[in-house]
Short mmCIF file of C-alpha atoms in Angstrom, two decimals:
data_model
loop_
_atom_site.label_atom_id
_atom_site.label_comp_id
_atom_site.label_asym_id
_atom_site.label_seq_id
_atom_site.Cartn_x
_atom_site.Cartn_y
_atom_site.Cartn_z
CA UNK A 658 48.15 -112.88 31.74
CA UNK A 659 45.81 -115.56 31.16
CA UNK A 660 48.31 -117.81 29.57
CA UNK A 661 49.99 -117.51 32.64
CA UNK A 662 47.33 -118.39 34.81
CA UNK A 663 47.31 -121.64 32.83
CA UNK A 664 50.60 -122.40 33.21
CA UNK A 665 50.45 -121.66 36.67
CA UNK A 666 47.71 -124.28 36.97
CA UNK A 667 50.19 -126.52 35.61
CA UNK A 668 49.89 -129.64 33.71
CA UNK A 669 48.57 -127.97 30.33
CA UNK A 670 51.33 -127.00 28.51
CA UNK A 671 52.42 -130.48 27.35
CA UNK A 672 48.35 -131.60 27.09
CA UNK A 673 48.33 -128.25 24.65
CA UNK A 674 51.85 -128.97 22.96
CA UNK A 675 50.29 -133.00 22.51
CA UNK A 676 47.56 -131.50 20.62
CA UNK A 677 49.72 -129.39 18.06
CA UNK A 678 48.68 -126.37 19.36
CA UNK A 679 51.49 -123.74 18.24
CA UNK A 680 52.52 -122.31 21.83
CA UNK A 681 55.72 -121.33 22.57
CA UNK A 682 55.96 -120.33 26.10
CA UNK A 683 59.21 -119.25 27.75
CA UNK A 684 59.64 -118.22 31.43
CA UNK A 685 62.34 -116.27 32.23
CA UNK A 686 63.26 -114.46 35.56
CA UNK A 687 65.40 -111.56 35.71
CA UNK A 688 68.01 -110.84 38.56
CA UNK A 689 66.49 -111.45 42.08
CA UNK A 690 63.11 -110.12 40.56
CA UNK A 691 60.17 -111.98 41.29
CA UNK A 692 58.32 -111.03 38.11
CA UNK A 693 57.61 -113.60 35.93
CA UNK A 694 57.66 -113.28 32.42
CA UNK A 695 55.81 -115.01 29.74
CA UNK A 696 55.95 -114.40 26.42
CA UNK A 697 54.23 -116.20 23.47
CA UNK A 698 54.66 -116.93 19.72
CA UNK A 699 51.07 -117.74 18.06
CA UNK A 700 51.08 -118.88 14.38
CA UNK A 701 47.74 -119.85 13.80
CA UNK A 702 45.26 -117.69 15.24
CA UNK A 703 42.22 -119.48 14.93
CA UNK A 704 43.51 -122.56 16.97
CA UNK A 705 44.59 -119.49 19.62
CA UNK A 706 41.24 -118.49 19.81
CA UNK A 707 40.18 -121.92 20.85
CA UNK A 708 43.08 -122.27 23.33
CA UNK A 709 41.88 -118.94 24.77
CA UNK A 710 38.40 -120.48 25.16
CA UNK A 711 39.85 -123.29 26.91
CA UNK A 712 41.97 -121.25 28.92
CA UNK A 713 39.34 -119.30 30.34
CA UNK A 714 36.94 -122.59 30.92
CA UNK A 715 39.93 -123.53 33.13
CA UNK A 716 40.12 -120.59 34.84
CA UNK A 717 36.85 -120.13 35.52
CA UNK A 718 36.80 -124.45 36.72
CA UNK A 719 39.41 -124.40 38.63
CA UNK A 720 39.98 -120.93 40.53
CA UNK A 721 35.92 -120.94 42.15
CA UNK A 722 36.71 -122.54 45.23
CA UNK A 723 40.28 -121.08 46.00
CA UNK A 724 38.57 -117.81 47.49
CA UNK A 725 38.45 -119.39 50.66
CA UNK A 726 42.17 -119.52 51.24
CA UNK A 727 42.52 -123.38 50.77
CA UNK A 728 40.47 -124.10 53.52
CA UNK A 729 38.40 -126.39 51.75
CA UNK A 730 41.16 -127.60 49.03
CA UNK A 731 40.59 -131.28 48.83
CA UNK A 732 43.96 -133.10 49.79
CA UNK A 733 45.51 -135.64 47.68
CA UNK A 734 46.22 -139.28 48.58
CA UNK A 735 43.29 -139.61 51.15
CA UNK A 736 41.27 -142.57 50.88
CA UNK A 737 37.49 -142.24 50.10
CA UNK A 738 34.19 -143.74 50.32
CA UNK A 739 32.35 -143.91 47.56
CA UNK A 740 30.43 -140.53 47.81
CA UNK A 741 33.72 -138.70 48.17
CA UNK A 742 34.11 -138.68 51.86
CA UNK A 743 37.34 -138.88 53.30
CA UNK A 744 37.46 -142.52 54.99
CA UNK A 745 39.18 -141.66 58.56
CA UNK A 746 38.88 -145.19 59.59
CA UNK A 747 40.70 -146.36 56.77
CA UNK A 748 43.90 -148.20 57.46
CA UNK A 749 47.09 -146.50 59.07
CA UNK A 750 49.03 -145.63 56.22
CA UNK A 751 52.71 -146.96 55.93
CA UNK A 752 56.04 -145.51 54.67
CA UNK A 753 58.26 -147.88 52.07
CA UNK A 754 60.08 -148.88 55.24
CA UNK A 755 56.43 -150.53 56.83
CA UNK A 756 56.26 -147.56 59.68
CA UNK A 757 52.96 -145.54 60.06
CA UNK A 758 53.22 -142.18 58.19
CA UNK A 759 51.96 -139.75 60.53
CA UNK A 760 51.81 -136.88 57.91
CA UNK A 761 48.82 -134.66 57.73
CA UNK A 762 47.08 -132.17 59.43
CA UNK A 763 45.93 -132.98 63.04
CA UNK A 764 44.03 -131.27 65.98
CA UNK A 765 43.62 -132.44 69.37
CA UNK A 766 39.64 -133.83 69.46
CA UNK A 767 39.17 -131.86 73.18
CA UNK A 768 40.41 -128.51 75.18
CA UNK A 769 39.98 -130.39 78.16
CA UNK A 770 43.86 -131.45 78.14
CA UNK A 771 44.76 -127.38 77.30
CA UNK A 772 43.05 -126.71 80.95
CA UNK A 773 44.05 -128.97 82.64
CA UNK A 774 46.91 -131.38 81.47
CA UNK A 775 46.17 -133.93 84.54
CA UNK A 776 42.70 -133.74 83.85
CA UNK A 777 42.73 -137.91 83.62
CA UNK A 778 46.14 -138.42 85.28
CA UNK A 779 44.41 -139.08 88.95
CA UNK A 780 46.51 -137.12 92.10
CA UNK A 781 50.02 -135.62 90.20
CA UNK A 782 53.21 -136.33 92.18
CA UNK A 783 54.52 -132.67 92.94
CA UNK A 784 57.18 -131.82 95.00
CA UNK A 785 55.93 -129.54 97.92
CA UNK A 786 57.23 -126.29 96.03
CA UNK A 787 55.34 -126.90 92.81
CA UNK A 788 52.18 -127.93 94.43
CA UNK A 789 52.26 -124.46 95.94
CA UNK A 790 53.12 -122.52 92.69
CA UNK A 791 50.32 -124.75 91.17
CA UNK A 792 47.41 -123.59 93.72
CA UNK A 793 48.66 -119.96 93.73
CA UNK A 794 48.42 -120.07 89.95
CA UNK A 795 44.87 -121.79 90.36
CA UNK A 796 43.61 -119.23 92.78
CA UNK A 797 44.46 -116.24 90.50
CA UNK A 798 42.24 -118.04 87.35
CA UNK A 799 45.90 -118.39 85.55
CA UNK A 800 45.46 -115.00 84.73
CA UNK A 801 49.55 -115.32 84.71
CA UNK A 802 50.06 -117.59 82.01
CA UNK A 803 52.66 -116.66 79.82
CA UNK A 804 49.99 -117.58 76.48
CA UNK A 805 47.69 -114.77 77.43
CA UNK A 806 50.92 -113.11 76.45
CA UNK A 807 51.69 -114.63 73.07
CA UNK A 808 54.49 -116.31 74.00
CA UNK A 809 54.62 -119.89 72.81
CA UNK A 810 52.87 -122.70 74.39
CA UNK A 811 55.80 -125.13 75.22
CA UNK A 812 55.58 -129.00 75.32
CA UNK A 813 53.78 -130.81 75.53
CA UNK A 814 51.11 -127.89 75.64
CA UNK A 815 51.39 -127.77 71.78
CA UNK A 816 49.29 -131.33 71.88
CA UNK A 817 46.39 -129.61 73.49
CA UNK A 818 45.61 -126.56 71.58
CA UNK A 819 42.05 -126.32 69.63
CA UNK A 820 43.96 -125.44 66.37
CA UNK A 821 45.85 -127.48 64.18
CA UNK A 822 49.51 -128.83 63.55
CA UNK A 823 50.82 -130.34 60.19
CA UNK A 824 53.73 -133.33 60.26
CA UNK A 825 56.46 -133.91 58.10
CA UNK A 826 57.78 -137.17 57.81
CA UNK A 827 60.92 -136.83 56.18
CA UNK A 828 64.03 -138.61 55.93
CA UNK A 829 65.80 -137.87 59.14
CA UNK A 830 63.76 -135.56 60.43
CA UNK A 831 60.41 -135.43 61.46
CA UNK A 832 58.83 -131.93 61.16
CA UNK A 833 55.82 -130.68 62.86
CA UNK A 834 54.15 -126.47 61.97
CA UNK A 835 51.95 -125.46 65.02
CA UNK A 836 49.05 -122.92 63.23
CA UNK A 837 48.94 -121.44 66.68
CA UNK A 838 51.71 -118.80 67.02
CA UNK A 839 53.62 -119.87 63.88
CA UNK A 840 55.50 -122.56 65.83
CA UNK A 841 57.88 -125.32 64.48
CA UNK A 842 59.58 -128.08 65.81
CA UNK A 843 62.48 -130.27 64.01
CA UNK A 844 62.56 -133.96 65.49
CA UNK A 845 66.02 -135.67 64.55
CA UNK A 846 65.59 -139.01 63.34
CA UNK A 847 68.69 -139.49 62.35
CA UNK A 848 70.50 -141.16 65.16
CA UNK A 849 71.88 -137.94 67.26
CA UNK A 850 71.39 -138.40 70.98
CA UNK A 851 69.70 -135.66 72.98
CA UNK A 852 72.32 -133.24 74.22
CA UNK A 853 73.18 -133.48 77.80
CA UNK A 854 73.92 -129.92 78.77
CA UNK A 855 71.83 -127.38 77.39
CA UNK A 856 73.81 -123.72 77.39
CA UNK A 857 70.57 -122.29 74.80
CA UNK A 858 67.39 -123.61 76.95
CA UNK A 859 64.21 -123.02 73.98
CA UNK A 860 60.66 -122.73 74.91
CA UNK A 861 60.25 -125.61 72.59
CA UNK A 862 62.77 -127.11 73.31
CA UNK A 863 65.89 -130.02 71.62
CA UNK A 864 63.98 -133.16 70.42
CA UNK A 865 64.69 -136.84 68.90
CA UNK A 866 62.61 -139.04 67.28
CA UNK A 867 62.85 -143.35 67.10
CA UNK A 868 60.48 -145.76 66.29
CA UNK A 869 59.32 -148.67 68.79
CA UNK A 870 56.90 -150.86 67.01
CA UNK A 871 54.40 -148.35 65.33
CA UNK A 872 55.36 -145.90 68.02
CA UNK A 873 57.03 -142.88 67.34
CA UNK A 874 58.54 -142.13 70.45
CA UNK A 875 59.75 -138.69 70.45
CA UNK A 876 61.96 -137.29 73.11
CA UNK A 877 62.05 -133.82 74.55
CA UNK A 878 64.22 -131.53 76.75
CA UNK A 879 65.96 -128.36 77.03
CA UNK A 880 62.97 -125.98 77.35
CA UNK A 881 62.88 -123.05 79.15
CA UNK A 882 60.97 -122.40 82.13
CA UNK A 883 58.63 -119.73 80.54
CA UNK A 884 55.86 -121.75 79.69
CA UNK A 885 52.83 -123.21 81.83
CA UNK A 886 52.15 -126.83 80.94
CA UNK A 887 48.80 -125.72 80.68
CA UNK A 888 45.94 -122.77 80.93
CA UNK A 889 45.72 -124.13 85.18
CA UNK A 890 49.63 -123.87 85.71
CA UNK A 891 51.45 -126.98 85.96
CA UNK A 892 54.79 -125.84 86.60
CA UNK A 893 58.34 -127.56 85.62
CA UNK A 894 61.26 -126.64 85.96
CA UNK A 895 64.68 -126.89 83.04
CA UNK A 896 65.04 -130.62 84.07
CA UNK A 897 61.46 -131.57 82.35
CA UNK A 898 61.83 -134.10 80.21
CA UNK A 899 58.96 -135.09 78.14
CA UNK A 900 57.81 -138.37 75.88
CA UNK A 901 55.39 -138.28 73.53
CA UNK A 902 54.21 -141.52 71.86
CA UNK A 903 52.45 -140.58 68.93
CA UNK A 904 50.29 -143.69 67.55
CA UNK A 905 48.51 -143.37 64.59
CA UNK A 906 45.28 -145.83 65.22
CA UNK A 907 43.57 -145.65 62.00
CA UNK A 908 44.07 -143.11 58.88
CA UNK A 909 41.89 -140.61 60.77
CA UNK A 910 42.45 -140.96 64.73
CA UNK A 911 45.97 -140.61 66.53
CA UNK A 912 47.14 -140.77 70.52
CA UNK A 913 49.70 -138.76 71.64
CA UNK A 914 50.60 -140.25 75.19
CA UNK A 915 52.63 -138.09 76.71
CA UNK A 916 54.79 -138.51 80.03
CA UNK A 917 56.25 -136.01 81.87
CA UNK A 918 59.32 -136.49 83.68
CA UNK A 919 61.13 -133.51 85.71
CA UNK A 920 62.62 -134.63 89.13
CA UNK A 921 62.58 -131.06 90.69
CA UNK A 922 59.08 -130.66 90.15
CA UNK A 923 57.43 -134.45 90.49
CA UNK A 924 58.53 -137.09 92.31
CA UNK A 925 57.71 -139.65 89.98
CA UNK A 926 57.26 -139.16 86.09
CA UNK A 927 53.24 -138.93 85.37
CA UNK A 928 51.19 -138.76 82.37
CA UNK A 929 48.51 -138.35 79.89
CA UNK A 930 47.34 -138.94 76.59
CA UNK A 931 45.91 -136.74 74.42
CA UNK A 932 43.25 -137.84 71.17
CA UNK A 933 43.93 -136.29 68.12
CA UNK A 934 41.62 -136.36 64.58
CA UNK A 935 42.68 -135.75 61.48
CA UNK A 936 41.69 -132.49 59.35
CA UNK A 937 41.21 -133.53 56.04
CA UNK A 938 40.64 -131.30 53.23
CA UNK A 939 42.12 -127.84 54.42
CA UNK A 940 45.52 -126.38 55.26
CA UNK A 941 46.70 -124.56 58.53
CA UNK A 942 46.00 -120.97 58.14
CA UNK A 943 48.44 -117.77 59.53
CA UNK A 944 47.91 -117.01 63.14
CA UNK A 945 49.99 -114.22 64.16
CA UNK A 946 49.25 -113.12 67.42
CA UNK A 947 49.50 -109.82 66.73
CA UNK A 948 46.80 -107.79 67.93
CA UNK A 949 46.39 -109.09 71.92
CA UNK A 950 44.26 -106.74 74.14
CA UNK A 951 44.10 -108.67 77.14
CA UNK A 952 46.54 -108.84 78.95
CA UNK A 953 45.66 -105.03 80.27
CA UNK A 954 42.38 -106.79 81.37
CA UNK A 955 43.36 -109.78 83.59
CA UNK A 956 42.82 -109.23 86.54
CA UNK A 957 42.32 -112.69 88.56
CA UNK A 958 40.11 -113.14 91.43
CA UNK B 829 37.00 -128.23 85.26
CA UNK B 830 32.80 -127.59 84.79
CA UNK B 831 31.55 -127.53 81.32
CA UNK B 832 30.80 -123.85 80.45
CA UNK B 833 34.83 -123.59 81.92
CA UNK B 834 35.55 -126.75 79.20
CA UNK B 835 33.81 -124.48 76.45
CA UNK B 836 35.17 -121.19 77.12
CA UNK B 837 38.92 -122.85 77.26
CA UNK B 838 38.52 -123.25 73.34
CA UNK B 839 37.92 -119.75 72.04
CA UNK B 840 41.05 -118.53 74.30
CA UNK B 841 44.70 -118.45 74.41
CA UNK B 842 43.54 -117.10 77.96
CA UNK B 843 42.15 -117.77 81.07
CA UNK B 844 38.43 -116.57 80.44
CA UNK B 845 37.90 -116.04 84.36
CA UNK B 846 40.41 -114.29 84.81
CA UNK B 847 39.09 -111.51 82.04
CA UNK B 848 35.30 -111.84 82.32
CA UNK B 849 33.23 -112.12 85.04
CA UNK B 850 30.55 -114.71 84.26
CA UNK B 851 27.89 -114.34 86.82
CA UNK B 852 27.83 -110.68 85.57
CA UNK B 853 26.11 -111.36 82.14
CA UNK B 854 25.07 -108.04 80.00
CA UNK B 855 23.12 -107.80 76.79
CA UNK B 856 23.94 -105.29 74.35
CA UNK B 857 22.18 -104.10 71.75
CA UNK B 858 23.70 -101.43 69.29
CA UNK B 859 25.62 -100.25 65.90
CA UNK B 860 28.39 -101.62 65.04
CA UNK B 861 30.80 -99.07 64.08
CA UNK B 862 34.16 -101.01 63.87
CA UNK B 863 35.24 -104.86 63.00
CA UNK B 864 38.99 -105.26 63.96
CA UNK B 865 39.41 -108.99 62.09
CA UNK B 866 43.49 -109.96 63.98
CA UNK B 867 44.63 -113.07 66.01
CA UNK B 868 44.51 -113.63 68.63
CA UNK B 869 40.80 -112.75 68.81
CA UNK B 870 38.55 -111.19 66.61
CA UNK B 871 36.86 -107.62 68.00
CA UNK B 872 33.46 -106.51 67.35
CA UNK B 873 32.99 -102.43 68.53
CA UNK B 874 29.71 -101.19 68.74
CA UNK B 875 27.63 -97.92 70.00
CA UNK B 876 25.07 -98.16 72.62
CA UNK B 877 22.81 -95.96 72.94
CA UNK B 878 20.74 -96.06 76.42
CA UNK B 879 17.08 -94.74 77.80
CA UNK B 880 18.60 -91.50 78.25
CA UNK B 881 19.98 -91.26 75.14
CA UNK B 882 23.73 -91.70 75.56
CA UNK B 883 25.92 -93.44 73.51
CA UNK B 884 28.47 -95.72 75.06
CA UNK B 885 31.25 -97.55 72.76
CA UNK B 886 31.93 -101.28 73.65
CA UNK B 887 34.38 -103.63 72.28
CA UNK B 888 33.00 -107.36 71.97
CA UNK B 889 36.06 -110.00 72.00
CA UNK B 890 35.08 -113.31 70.06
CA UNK B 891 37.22 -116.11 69.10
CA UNK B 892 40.36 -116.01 66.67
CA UNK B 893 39.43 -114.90 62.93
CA UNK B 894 41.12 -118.64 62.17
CA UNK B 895 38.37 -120.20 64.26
CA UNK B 896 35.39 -118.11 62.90
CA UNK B 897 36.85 -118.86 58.96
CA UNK B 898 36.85 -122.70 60.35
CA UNK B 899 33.18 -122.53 60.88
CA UNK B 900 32.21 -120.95 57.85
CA UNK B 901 32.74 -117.06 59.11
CA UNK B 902 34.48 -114.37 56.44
CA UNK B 903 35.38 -110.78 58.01
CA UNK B 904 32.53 -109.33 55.93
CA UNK B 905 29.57 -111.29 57.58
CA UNK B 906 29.08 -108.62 58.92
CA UNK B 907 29.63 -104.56 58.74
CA UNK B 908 29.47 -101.31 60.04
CA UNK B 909 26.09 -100.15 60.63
CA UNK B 910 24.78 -103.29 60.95
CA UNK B 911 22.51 -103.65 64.22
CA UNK B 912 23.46 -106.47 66.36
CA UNK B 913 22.84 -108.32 70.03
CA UNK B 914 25.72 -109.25 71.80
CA UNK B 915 25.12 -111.60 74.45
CA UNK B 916 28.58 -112.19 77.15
CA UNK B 917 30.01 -111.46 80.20
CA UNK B 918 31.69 -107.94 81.03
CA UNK B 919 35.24 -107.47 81.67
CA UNK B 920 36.04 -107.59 85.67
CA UNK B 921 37.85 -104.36 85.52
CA UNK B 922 35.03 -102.59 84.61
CA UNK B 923 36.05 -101.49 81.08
CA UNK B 924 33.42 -101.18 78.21
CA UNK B 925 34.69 -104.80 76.90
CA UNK B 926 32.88 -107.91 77.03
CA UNK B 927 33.42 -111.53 75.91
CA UNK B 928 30.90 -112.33 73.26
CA UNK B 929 28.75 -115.25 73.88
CA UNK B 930 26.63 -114.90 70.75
CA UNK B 931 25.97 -112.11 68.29
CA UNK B 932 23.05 -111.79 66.48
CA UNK B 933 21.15 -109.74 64.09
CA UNK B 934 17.57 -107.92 63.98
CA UNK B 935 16.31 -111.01 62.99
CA UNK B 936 17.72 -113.26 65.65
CA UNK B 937 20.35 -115.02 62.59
CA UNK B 938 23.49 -115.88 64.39
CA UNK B 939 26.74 -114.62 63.60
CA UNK B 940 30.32 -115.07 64.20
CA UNK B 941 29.47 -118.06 66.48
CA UNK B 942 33.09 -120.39 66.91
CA UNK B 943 33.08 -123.83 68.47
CA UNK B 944 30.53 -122.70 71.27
CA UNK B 945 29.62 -126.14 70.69
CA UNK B 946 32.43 -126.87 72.52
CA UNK B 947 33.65 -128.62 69.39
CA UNK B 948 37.50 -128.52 68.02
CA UNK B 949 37.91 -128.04 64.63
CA UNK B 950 36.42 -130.76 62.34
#
């Protein structure tokens, strides 16, 4: 057992086997089983002792601050000031190809956005319809929204929420985990064009991704119309098309500017933009929504 | 959007006025007999006992477990039989719920407080 909790911490084995310590450790897996099993030769048992010694040192080092689910694990590759600190106003980082690398975990720095996506847009351009749907929604405190309900927030709502989303920057595709409802989105990088008929419209929709200077310019459409734009009730209809330009200002600070374009519900394309900070040090935690009392409790007015 | 509208937004995947009724605020003090620690929000239940005697049984919503662990909360701070003060707004239906504003112990120690600063994650 505790052998394996060394190997698991990785890394020691070939330190060990460097030294001339006699360990023979094989790992074997049987079938679809997810038992792993270790077993071990010793030959010399006074240098065992002193592995076990240093085994349970280990242990005892490295598992103390893991009892908080990784919420404090310090992440790799972040630069530092010289007490430790992460340095958020270090430079942008950059991928081989000289593009910002977005990756890491990010949360928007205000709610204000969640409320009210228009909240520093000035008037919105609706078209009479949605204008109406939007007061109606208004006047009943959004006690409507389709969130209260667990369903998924939509873009570009996912920008605005209070808890955090991880990015991916991969070759070809640029991935992005919402904590909030265990949401995903894949943006293609890899040269596909948006579709342009949607038969399967997704709450979060069919998205592309292309860089424009240090802008990745991600573009957005086939959603459903399920979702509010936001806790107020900006409505749009399956013609929205959104653009997000994410811009990543400094290692620790990142714009998302988005603009919302959907002709049935707008007359003109408007938008905002939305500050994010990075999270350094932690790692999105589960959020099912799985235990939701409220919506037997709003009422409205 | 006013402020205490700004702060409330954070701790909900809701509207809060729709749920609460803020001008109605109520202060309860009793034994807490139940922590339910789920997403999307985090319930405290507790019995009340009045003047008279009774005992009533309220349920205290707070934020999301994920936003109490952010800020340094575990599901064990606290525990049945512990004697707290909840501080919020009732429901508007009427039910024994309320939103929680702040919780605290005999001593006045806060607990379970999440981003009432108004603060997102840092």
């Amino acid at each position: 057992m505790i052998l394996q909790l060394v190997d698991r911490i990785g890394g020691l084995k070939p330190w060990l086997n460097g030294r001339g310590l006699p360990l023979k450790n094989e790992i074997s897996r049987q079938g679809n089983s997810t038992y792993t099993c270790v077993r071990i030769t010793v030959y010399h048992s006074a240098q065992f002792m002193k592995f076990l010694l240093l085994g349970f040192l280990v242990i005892i080092l490295i598992s103390s601050p893991s009892f908080a689910q990784w919420l404090d694990f310090r992440t790799a590759g972040i630069p530092r000031t010289p007490d430790g600190k992460p340095n958020l106003t270090a430079p942008t980082p950059r991928m081989a190809d000289g593009k910002p690398d977005l990756t890491g975990i990010w949360v928007a720095d205000t709610s204000k956005y969640l409320g009210n996506l228009a909240a520093d847009s000035g008037p919105v351009p609706f078209q009479p319809w949605a204008e109406k749907v939007y007061e109606e929604r208004r006047a009943n405190l959004g006690k409507d929204d389709p969130e209260a309900r667990c369903m998924p927030q939509g873009v570009p709502k996912v920008n605005t929420l209070p808890y955090p989303f991880k990015i991916f920057q991969l070759p070809g595709e640029t991935v992005i985990l919402y904590e909030m409802f265990y949401l995903y989105r894949q943006i293609f990088t890899d040269g596909r064009q948006l579709p342009t008929e949607f038969v399967n419209p997704s709450w979060m929709g069919y998205s592309v991704g292309k860089w424009d200077d240090d802008d990745f310019v991600v573009e957005t459409a086939g959603m459903n119309e399920q979702f509010w734009m936001d806790t107020n009730g900006h409505p749009h209809t399956d013609q929205l098309r959104v653009t997000e330009r994410f811009k990543r200002k400094d290692f620790g600070h990142m714009e998302v500017e988005v603009t919302i374009d959907d002709p049935k519900a707008y007359t003109k394309p408007w938008m905002a933009t939305i500050k994010q900070h990075l999270l350094p040090d932690t790692e999105l935690l589960e959020f099912v929504c799985e235990k939701n009392l409220d919506p037997a409790h709003l009422v409205g007015k | 959007m006013n402020i205490a509208s700004l702060i409330l937004v954070l701790l909900f995947h809701h509207s809060f006025a729709a749920e609460f009724d803020s001008s109605k605020p109520v202060e309860l003090k009793g034994t807490v007999t139940r922590i339910d620690w789920v997403n999307p929000h985090a319930w405290i239940y507790l019995d009340v006992k009045d003047d008279a005697g009774k005992v009533t049984s309220w349920g205290c919503e707070l934020g999301s477990p994920n936003l109490l662990m952010r800020n340094g909360w575990r599901r064990d701070s606290l525990k049945a039989g512990d004697i707290v003060v909840v501080s919020g707004s009732q429901a508007k239906d009427g039910s024994k719920i309320a939103n929680a504003r702040t919780v605290r112990l005999g001593d006045g120690t806060r607990v379970f407080n999440a981003g009432s600063s108004g603060d997102a994650p840092r």
